[in-house]
mmCIF file of C-alpha atoms in Angstrom:
data_model
loop_
_atom_site.group_PDB
_atom_site.id
_atom_site.type_symbol
_atom_site.label_atom_id
_atom_site.label_comp_id
_atom_site.label_asym_id
_atom_site.label_seq_id
_atom_site.Cartn_x
_atom_site.Cartn_y
_atom_site.Cartn_z
ATOM 1 C CA UNK A 1245 16.145 34.692 -42.247
ATOM 2 C CA UNK A 1246 18.883 33.166 -40.110
ATOM 3 C CA UNK A 1247 20.701 35.077 -37.367
ATOM 4 C CA UNK A 1248 24.482 35.057 -37.103
ATOM 5 C CA UNK A 1249 27.121 36.224 -34.658
ATOM 6 C CA UNK A 1250 30.009 37.889 -36.400
ATOM 7 C CA UNK A 1251 33.379 39.181 -35.254
ATOM 8 C CA UNK A 1252 35.145 42.198 -36.709
ATOM 9 C CA UNK A 1253 38.772 43.187 -36.369
ATOM 10 C CA UNK A 1254 41.438 45.489 -37.765
ATOM 11 C CA UNK A 1255 44.983 46.498 -36.866
ATOM 12 C CA UNK A 1256 46.126 48.550 -39.852
ATOM 13 C CA UNK A 1257 45.232 52.174 -40.501
ATOM 14 C CA UNK A 1258 42.234 53.816 -38.818
ATOM 15 C CA UNK A 1259 40.933 50.548 -37.391
ATOM 16 C CA UNK A 1260 37.999 52.022 -35.462
ATOM 17 C CA UNK A 1261 36.886 53.971 -38.518
ATOM 18 C CA UNK A 1262 37.320 50.926 -40.722
ATOM 19 C CA UNK A 1263 35.070 48.792 -38.497
ATOM 20 C CA UNK A 1264 32.356 51.459 -38.474
ATOM 21 C CA UNK A 1265 32.560 51.898 -42.255
ATOM 22 C CA UNK A 1266 32.542 48.129 -42.799
ATOM 23 C CA UNK A 1267 29.307 47.769 -40.818
ATOM 24 C CA UNK A 1268 27.781 50.580 -42.882
ATOM 25 C CA UNK A 1269 28.950 48.858 -46.087
ATOM 26 C CA UNK A 1270 27.492 45.496 -45.005
ATOM 27 C CA UNK A 1271 24.189 47.204 -44.184
ATOM 28 C CA UNK A 1272 23.932 48.541 -47.741
ATOM 29 C CA UNK A 1273 23.008 45.013 -48.865
ATOM 30 C CA UNK A 1274 19.252 44.424 -48.467
ATOM 31 C CA UNK A 1275 19.897 40.818 -47.366
ATOM 32 C CA UNK A 1276 21.977 41.930 -44.337
ATOM 33 C CA UNK A 1277 20.141 43.155 -41.212
ATOM 34 C CA UNK A 1278 22.337 44.489 -38.398
ATOM 35 C CA UNK A 1279 20.641 43.870 -35.030
ATOM 36 C CA UNK A 1280 23.261 44.596 -32.327
ATOM 37 C CA UNK A 1281 26.852 45.804 -32.258
ATOM 38 C CA UNK A 1282 29.262 45.790 -29.332
ATOM 39 C CA UNK A 1283 31.577 48.566 -28.296
ATOM 40 C CA UNK A 1284 35.077 48.558 -29.737
ATOM 41 C CA UNK A 1285 37.826 46.792 -27.797
ATOM 42 C CA UNK A 1286 41.596 47.105 -28.030
ATOM 43 C CA UNK A 1287 43.138 43.628 -27.928
ATOM 44 C CA UNK A 1288 46.536 42.058 -28.238
ATOM 45 C CA UNK A 1289 47.204 39.981 -31.359
ATOM 46 C CA UNK A 1290 46.406 36.269 -31.168
ATOM 47 C CA UNK A 1291 48.506 33.601 -32.892
ATOM 48 C CA UNK A 1292 51.112 35.868 -34.508
ATOM 49 C CA UNK A 1293 51.935 38.313 -31.724
ATOM 50 C CA UNK A 1294 54.610 40.535 -33.326
ATOM 51 C CA UNK A 1295 52.187 43.049 -34.816
ATOM 52 C CA UNK A 1296 50.091 46.046 -33.703
ATOM 53 C CA UNK A 1297 47.154 45.653 -31.323
ATOM 54 C CA UNK A 1298 43.752 45.022 -32.864
ATOM 55 C CA UNK A 1299 40.479 46.856 -32.556
ATOM 56 C CA UNK A 1300 37.718 44.232 -32.279
ATOM 57 C CA UNK A 1301 33.940 44.125 -32.023
ATOM 58 C CA UNK A 1302 31.109 41.621 -32.261
ATOM 59 C CA UNK A 1303 27.750 41.955 -33.951
ATOM 60 C CA UNK A 1304 24.487 40.093 -34.302
ATOM 61 C CA UNK A 1305 22.956 40.171 -37.781
ATOM 62 C CA UNK A 1306 20.230 38.559 -39.807
ATOM 63 C CA UNK A 1307 20.921 37.303 -43.335
ATOM 64 C CA UNK A 1308 18.491 36.424 -46.085
ATOM 65 C CA UNK A 1309 20.500 33.852 -48.010
ATOM 66 C CA UNK A 1310 22.814 30.912 -47.483
ATOM 67 C CA UNK A 1311 25.677 31.055 -44.985
ATOM 68 C CA UNK A 1312 28.076 30.520 -47.894
ATOM 69 C CA UNK A 1313 26.666 33.627 -49.607
ATOM 70 C CA UNK A 1314 27.175 35.593 -46.390
ATOM 71 C CA UNK A 1315 30.772 34.390 -46.068
ATOM 72 C CA UNK A 1316 31.423 35.294 -49.718
ATOM 73 C CA UNK A 1317 29.943 38.746 -49.030
ATOM 74 C CA UNK A 1318 32.275 39.153 -46.033
ATOM 75 C CA UNK A 1319 35.290 38.233 -48.193
ATOM 76 C CA UNK A 1320 34.194 40.720 -50.877
ATOM 77 C CA UNK A 1321 33.860 43.530 -48.308
ATOM 78 C CA UNK A 1322 37.245 42.672 -46.770
ATOM 79 C CA UNK A 1323 38.791 42.982 -50.238
ATOM 80 C CA UNK A 1324 37.035 46.332 -50.804
ATOM 81 C CA UNK A 1325 38.743 47.550 -47.606
ATOM 82 C CA UNK A 1326 42.177 46.484 -48.842
ATOM 83 C CA UNK A 1327 42.495 43.105 -47.106
ATOM 84 C CA UNK A 1328 45.442 41.070 -48.365
ATOM 85 C CA UNK A 1329 45.947 37.523 -47.132
ATOM 86 C CA UNK A 1330 49.731 37.325 -47.070
ATOM 87 C CA UNK A 1331 50.588 36.157 -43.539
ATOM 88 C CA UNK A 1332 48.475 33.642 -41.555
ATOM 89 C CA UNK A 1333 47.052 35.482 -38.511
ATOM 90 C CA UNK A 1334 48.957 38.538 -39.718
ATOM 91 C CA UNK A 1335 48.078 42.233 -39.809
ATOM 92 C CA UNK A 1336 44.908 43.192 -41.649
ATOM 93 C CA UNK A 1337 42.912 46.210 -42.649
ATOM 94 C CA UNK A 1338 39.676 44.303 -42.006
ATOM 95 C CA UNK A 1339 38.717 40.863 -40.766
ATOM 96 C CA UNK A 1340 35.084 39.717 -40.856
ATOM 97 C CA UNK A 1341 34.325 36.295 -39.409
ATOM 98 C CA UNK A 1342 31.179 34.260 -39.077
ATOM 99 C CA UNK A 1343 31.275 32.932 -35.522
ATOM 100 C CA UNK A 1344 28.042 31.157 -34.651
ATOM 101 C CA UNK A 1345 24.407 30.602 -35.547
ATOM 102 C CA UNK A 1346 21.760 28.639 -33.658
ATOM 103 C CA UNK A 1347 20.110 27.770 -36.961
ATOM 104 C CA UNK A 1348 23.113 26.827 -39.108
ATOM 105 C CA UNK A 1349 26.127 24.548 -38.877
ATOM 106 C CA UNK A 1350 28.708 24.034 -41.603
ATOM 107 C CA UNK A 1351 31.872 21.960 -41.871
ATOM 108 C CA UNK A 1352 33.226 22.575 -45.350
ATOM 109 C CA UNK A 1353 36.569 23.817 -46.588
ATOM 110 C CA UNK A 1354 34.943 27.189 -47.322
ATOM 111 C CA UNK A 1355 32.973 27.626 -44.090
ATOM 112 C CA UNK A 1356 33.193 26.119 -40.616
ATOM 113 C CA UNK A 1357 30.366 27.193 -38.338
ATOM 114 C CA UNK A 1358 30.594 27.451 -35.378
ATOM 115 C CA UNK A 1359 34.002 29.021 -35.941
ATOM 116 C CA UNK A 1360 36.522 26.410 -34.720
ATOM 117 C CA UNK A 1361 38.436 28.759 -32.387
ATOM 118 C CA UNK A 1362 35.834 31.222 -31.160
ATOM 119 C CA UNK A 1363 35.447 29.654 -27.690
ATOM 120 C CA UNK A 1364 39.207 30.048 -27.133
ATOM 121 C CA UNK A 1365 39.474 33.722 -28.101
ATOM 122 C CA UNK A 1366 38.751 36.430 -25.534
ATOM 123 C CA UNK A 1367 38.891 39.073 -28.290
ATOM 124 C CA UNK A 1368 35.712 37.461 -29.670
ATOM 125 C CA UNK A 1369 34.087 36.505 -26.366
ATOM 126 C CA UNK A 1370 34.374 39.786 -24.457
ATOM 127 C CA UNK A 1371 32.636 41.883 -27.154
ATOM 128 C CA UNK A 1372 30.130 39.063 -27.665
ATOM 129 C CA UNK A 1373 29.293 39.029 -23.951
ATOM 130 C CA UNK A 1374 28.396 42.712 -24.187
ATOM 131 C CA UNK A 1375 25.665 42.070 -26.768
ATOM 132 C CA UNK A 1376 24.615 38.558 -25.655
ATOM 133 C CA UNK A 1377 25.357 38.260 -21.911
ATOM 134 C CA UNK A 1378 23.290 35.050 -21.595
ATOM 135 C CA UNK A 1379 25.103 33.215 -24.417
ATOM 136 C CA UNK A 1380 26.076 29.630 -23.604
ATOM 137 C CA UNK A 1381 28.089 27.074 -25.553
ATOM 138 C CA UNK A 1382 28.843 23.482 -24.578
ATOM 139 C CA UNK A 1383 26.903 23.991 -21.307
ATOM 140 C CA UNK A 1384 29.175 26.859 -20.215
ATOM 141 C CA UNK A 1385 28.157 30.516 -19.931
ATOM 142 C CA UNK A 1386 30.162 33.069 -21.825
ATOM 143 C CA UNK A 1387 31.123 34.804 -18.582
ATOM 144 C CA UNK A 1388 32.426 31.537 -17.077
ATOM 145 C CA UNK A 1389 34.427 30.909 -20.248
ATOM 146 C CA UNK A 1390 35.986 34.371 -20.261
ATOM 147 C CA UNK A 1391 36.985 33.963 -16.610
ATOM 148 C CA UNK A 1392 38.476 30.520 -17.326
ATOM 149 C CA UNK A 1393 40.597 32.066 -20.090
ATOM 150 C CA UNK A 1394 41.550 35.087 -17.932
ATOM 151 C CA UNK A 1395 40.030 36.919 -20.861
ATOM 152 C CA UNK A 1396 39.440 40.295 -19.251
ATOM 153 C CA UNK A 1397 43.122 40.814 -18.435
ATOM 154 C CA UNK A 1398 44.360 41.928 -21.860
ATOM 155 C CA UNK A 1399 41.268 43.545 -23.372
ATOM 156 C CA UNK A 1400 40.415 47.229 -23.024
ATOM 157 C CA UNK A 1401 36.997 48.629 -23.884
ATOM 158 C CA UNK A 1402 37.310 51.851 -25.844
ATOM 159 C CA UNK A 1403 35.260 54.875 -24.815
ATOM 160 C CA UNK A 1404 32.520 55.761 -27.285
ATOM 161 C CA UNK A 1405 32.698 59.568 -27.515
ATOM 162 C CA UNK A 1406 36.189 60.582 -26.528
ATOM 163 C CA UNK A 1407 38.133 57.602 -27.801
ATOM 164 C CA UNK A 1408 39.343 57.112 -24.226
ATOM 165 C CA UNK A 1409 39.640 53.596 -22.965
ATOM 166 C CA UNK A 1410 38.070 52.017 -19.912
ATOM 167 C CA UNK A 1411 38.364 48.639 -18.249
ATOM 168 C CA UNK A 1412 35.851 46.079 -19.418
ATOM 169 C CA UNK A 1413 33.190 44.276 -17.422
ATOM 170 C CA UNK A 1414 34.484 41.691 -15.029
ATOM 171 C CA UNK A 1415 37.973 43.086 -14.655
ATOM 172 C CA UNK A 1416 39.188 43.401 -11.114
#
């Protein structure tokens, strides 16, 4: 079984509820083994900025199958949650991305792993740091990378019980 880092996001409807339900749906498949999940974070849109804020999270999961089968499973679950791919980087009910795996690399039209933009996106890195604080990539720690991107400035960690928000780790 290979281990993967995944990113989750939503900015349409009950985004927090959608992310929780999506993780439950993924876990229904016997091949998918959820190991760690970050808190939820409110983040500004990236790429196409004229849309609602996103709720994002990161997770670590094991998968018994090929990475292409996992990506196909992600696309199927996105569709089950009403995902429509109409606008590049546009609003979405659910976004599930494969981000990284120590065991697997892929550079095909269907799957690029590591994800080509993950090291540039604080909305992926801040939740990822919560579950893997010692993660390094290209000889740089995740914390150093987030600081270099000023990544804590626009991301708000959401409170678990009350839904209240609090500042995330590293913010001054």
